XYZ file of C-alpha atoms in Angstrom:
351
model
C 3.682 97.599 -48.718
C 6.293 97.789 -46.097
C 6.603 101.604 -47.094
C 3.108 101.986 -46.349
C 3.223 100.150 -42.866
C 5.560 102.465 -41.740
C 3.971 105.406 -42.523
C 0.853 104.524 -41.168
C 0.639 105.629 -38.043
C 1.557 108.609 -39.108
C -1.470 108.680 -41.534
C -3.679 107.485 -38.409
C -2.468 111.004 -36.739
C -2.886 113.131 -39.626
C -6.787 111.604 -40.140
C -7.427 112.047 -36.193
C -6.018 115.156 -36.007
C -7.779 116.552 -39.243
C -11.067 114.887 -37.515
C -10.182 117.253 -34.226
C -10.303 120.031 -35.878
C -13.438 119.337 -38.071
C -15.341 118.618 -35.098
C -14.004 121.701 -33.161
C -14.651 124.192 -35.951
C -17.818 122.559 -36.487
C -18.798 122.618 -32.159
C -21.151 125.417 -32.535
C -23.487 123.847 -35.384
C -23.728 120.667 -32.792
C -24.820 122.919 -30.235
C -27.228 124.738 -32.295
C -28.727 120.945 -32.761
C -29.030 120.902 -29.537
C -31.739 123.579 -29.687
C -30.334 125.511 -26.307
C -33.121 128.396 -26.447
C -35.534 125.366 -25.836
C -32.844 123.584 -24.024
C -32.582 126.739 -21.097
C -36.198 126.109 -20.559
C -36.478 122.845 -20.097
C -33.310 123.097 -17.630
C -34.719 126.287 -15.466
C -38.099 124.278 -14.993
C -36.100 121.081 -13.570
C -34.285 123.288 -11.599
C -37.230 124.632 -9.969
C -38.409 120.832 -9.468
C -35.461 120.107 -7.682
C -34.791 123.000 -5.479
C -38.859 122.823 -4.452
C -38.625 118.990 -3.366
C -38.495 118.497 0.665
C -35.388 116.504 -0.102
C -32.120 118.624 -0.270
C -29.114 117.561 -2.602
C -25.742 117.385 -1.949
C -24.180 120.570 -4.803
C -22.689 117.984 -6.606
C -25.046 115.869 -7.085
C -27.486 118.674 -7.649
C -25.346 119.908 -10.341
C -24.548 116.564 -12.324
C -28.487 116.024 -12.455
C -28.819 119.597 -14.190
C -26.445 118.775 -16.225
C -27.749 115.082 -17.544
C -31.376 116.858 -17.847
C -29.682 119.501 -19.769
C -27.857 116.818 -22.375
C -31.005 114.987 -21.803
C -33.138 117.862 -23.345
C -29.989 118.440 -25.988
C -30.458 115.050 -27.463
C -34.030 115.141 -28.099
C -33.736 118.446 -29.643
C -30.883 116.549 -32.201
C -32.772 113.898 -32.834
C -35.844 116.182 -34.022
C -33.661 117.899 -36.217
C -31.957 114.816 -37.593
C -35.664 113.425 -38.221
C -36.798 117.158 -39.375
C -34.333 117.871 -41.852
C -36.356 117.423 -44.774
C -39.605 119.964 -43.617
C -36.959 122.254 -42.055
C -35.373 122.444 -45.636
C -38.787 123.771 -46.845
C -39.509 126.465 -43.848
C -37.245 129.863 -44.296
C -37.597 129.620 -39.830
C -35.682 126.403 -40.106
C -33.620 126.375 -43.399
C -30.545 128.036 -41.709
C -30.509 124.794 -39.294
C -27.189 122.948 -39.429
C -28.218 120.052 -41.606
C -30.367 121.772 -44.240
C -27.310 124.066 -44.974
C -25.064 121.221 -45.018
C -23.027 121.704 -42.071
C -23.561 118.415 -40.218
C -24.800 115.605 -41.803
C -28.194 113.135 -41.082
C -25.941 110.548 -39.935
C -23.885 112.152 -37.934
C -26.768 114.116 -35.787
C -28.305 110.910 -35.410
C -24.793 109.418 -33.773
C -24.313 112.565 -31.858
C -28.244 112.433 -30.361
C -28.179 108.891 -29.463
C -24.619 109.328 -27.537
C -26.124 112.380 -25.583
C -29.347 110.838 -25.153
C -27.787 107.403 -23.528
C -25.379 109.215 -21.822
C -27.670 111.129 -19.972
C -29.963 108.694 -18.983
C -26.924 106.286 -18.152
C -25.305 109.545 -15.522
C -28.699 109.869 -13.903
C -29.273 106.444 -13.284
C -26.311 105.875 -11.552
C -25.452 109.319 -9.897
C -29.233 109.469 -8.666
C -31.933 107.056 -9.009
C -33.497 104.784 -11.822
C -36.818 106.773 -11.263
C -35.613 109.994 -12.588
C -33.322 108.066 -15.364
C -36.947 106.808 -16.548
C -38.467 109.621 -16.839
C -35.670 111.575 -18.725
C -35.897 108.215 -21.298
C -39.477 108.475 -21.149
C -39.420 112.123 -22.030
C -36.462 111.748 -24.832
C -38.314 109.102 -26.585
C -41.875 110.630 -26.294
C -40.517 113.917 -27.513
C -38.437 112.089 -30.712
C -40.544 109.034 -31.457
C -44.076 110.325 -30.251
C -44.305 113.499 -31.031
C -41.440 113.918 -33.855
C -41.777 110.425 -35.960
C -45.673 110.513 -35.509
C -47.913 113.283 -34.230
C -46.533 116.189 -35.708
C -46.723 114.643 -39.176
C -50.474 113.347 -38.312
C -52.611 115.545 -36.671
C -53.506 119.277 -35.702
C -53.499 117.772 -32.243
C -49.381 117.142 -32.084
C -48.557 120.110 -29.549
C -51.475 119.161 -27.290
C -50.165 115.390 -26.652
C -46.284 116.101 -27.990
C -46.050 118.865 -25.337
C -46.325 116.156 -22.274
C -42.581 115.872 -23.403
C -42.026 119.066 -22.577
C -43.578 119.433 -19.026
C -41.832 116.048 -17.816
C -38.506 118.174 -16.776
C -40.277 119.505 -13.395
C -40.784 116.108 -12.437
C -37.384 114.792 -13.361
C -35.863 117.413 -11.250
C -38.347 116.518 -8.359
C -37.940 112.796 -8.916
C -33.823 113.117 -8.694
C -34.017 114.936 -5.228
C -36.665 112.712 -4.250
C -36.778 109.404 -5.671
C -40.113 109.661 -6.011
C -43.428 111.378 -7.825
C -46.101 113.473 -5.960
C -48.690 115.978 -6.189
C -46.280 119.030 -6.606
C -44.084 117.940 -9.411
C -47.706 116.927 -11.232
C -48.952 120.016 -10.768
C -46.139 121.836 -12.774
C -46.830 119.267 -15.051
C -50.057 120.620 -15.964
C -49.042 124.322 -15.796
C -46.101 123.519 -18.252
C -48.671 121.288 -20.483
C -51.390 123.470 -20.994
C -48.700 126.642 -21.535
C -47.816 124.227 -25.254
C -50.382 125.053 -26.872
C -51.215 128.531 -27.067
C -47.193 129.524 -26.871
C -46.558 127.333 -29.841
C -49.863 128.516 -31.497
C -49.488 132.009 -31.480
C -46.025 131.159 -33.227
C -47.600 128.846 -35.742
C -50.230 131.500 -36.961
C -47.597 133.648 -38.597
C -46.059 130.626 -40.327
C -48.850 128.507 -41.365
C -47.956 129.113 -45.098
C -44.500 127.499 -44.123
C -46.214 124.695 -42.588
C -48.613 123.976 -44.986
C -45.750 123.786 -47.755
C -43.800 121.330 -45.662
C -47.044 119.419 -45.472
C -46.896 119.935 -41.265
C -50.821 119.747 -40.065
C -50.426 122.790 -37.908
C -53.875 123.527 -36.761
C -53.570 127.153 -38.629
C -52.979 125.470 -41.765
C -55.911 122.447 -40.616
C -58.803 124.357 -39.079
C -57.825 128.262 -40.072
C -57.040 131.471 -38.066
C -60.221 131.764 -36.777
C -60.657 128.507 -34.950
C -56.608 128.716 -33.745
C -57.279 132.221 -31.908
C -60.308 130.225 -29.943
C -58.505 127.324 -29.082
C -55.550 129.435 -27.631
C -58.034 131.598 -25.599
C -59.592 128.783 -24.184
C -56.338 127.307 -22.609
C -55.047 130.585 -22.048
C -58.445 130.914 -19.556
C -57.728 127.335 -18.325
C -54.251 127.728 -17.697
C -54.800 130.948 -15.589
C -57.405 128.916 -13.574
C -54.371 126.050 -13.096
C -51.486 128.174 -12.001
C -53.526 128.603 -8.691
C -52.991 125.251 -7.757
C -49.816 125.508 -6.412
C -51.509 128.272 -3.741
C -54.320 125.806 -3.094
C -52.002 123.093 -2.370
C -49.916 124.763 0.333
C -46.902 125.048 -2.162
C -47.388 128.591 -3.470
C -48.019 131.500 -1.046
C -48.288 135.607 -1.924
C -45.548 136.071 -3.741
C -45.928 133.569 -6.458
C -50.212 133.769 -6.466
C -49.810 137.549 -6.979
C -47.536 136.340 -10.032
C -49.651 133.313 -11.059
C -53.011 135.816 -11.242
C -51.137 138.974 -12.416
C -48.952 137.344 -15.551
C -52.020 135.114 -15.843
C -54.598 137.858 -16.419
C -51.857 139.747 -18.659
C -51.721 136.550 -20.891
C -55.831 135.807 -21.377
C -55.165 139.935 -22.172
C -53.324 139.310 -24.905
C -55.236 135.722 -25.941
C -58.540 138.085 -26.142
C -56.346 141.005 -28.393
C -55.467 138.046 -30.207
C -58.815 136.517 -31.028
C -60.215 139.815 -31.840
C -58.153 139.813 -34.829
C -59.384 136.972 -35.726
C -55.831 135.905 -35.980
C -54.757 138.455 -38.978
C -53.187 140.810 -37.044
C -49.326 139.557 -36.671
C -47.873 141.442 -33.858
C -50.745 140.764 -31.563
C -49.588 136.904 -32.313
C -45.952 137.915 -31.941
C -46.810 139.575 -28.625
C -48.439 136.397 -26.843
C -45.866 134.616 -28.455
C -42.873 136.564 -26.829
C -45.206 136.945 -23.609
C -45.596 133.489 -23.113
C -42.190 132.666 -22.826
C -41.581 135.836 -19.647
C -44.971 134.541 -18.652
C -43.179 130.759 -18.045
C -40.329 132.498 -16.579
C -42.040 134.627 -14.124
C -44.192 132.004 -13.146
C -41.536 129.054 -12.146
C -38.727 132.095 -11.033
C -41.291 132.894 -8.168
C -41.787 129.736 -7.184
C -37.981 129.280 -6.739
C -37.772 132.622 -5.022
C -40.312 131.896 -2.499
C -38.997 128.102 -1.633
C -35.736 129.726 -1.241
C -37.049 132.536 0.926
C -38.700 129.941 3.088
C -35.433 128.313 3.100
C -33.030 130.872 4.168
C -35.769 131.842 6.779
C -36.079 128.604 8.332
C -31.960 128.045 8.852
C -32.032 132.179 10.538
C -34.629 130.922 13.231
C -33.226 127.333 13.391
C -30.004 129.361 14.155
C -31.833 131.924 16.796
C -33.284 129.136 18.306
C -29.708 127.428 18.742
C -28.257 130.712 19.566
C -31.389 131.125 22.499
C -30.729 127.227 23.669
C -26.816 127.842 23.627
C -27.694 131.177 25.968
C -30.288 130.007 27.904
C -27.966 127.033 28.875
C -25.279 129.066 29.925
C -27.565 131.263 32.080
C -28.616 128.120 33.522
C -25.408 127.396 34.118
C -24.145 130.542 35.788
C -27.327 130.318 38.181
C -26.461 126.758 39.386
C -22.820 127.769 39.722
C -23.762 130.754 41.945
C -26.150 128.669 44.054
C -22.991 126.289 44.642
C -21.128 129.363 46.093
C -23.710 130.605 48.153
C -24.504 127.274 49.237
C -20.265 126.611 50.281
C -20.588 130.301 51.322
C -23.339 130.160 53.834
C -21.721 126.271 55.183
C -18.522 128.030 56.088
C -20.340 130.851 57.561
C -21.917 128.639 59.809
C -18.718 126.504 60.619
């Protein structure tokens, strides 16, 4: 016994370091939990929220909100994988997922989801506001418990209502420069929201064998090809008529209207290809598919580009102006100074 005391700390060391490494060789199957490709997305558009709002952060903070949407995001995409693992066994698109080939087990994703998912709501809500912090929880549980645990299991429906998850990270970037919710940030919203459907969709029609062997009511495998092509022309149409709004509401201007019509027009294009195939036709589906995600891209990146534009114009003429002022006083200046001398000039001509 006293043998074994002493060499336990020892033993401690050897177990934590043998842990260590574990969890360091293992470091890029947690981040593939993460799901970073969906992840980047999520980020970019609550970047976008946050550089748009009339409220400019400090860099830091800026940056530690990114980052806590960003682990935010991670966690919820863990947490559908911990709570996927069975149906992802059964589709050859998700078999090669760290838990199905054994990498990383149930329990530990779930650990390593809930740390990342507290932690991130925990940094925002006391490096920002509680406002933002709510809506990251809102989003992380609506996106794991709403969508995950219950809709996609349930109904054809799930990526209609489980995409609100998805659109919430506009408004968390908006609401943590802000501290508040308005018309803008909703507006992205609904862009983002009706984008779900027919970009998950046109994925879903090449796979619906997949999903109808891991028992996933996809609405390919619920109401056929056929009916799937409609439905994704229809919000395709719809979602061209939406990206407008931003124009309409003062927010948008040429550049990203020109974008919004342009990209828009490409994608109902595409939809229409799409439907004429009545869905059989695989590439047209992998086209809108790999459209859809530029389309997102092209869409929030001109945005940006234009708020920033507006931005670096409005410091160049807040700096002429200064510049004028600064000149124009000195002018004044040297006129009131040569009045003086004329003034003591003309006194001691007369004395």
């Amino acid at each position: 016994m006293l043998l074994l005391l002493e060499h336990q700390p020892s033993l401690f060391r050897t177990a934590k370091g043998s842990l260590r490494r574990s969890f360091a060789a293992r470091a890029p199957d947690f981040f593939v939990l993460m799901k970073p490709r969906v992840m980047s997305l999520a980020v970019f558009t609550a970047f976008v929220g946050l550089t748009i709002a009339p409220n400019h952060l400090d860099p830091l903070l800026a940056s530690v909100a990114i980052v806590a949407i960003a682990v935010g995001a991670g966690a919820a995409g863990v947490l559908n994988m911990w709570y996927d693992a069975d149906i992802d066994a059964l589709m050859t698109r998700t078999a090669r997922r760290p838990i199905p080939r054994g990498k990383i087990s149930r329990t530990e994703a779930l650990v390593f989801g809930l740390i990342l998912a507290c932690g991130a709501v925990v940094v925002l809500a006391l490096a920002l506001n509680i406002k933002a912090a709510t809506l990251l929880a809102v989003a992380i549980f609506f996106y794991v418990v709403v969508y995950t645990m219950w809709l996609k299991r349930q109904t054809p429906q799930n990526i209609v209502i489980g995409g609100a998850a998805g659109a919430l990270p506009p408004v968390i970037g908006w609401a943590a420069a802000t501290g508040s919710i308005s018309l803008e940030p909703l507006t992205l919203f609904l862009i983002v929201l009706l984008w779900t459907p027919p970009h998950f969709w046109a994925l879903s029609l090449n796979r619906a064998e997949e999903y109808a062997r891991a028992g996933v009511p996809m609405l390919p495998v619920v109401a056929g090809k056929i009916a799937t092509t409609r439905q994704i022309l229809i919000y395709s149409v719809l979602l061209l008529a939406i990206s407008i709004l931003p124009c309409a509401l003062g927010f948008g201007s040429l550049l990203f209207g020109t974008v919004a019509v342009s990209c828009g027009a490409i994608f109902v294009a595409l939809a229409c290809q799409l439907h004429r195939s009545k869905g059989t036709d695989r590439r047209a589906a992998q086209r809108l598919f790999a459209f859809s995600i530029l389309y997102l891209f092209m869409l929030f990146a001109a945005l940006l580009a234009e708020n920033l534009g507006n931005r670096w114009s409005s410091a160049l003429l807040a700096a002429r102006s200064s510049s004028s002022s600064s000149l124009q006083g000195e002018t004044l200046d040297r006129l009131l100074l040569n009045n003086a001398r004329n003034s003591i000039s003309r006194k001691a001509d007369e004395n």
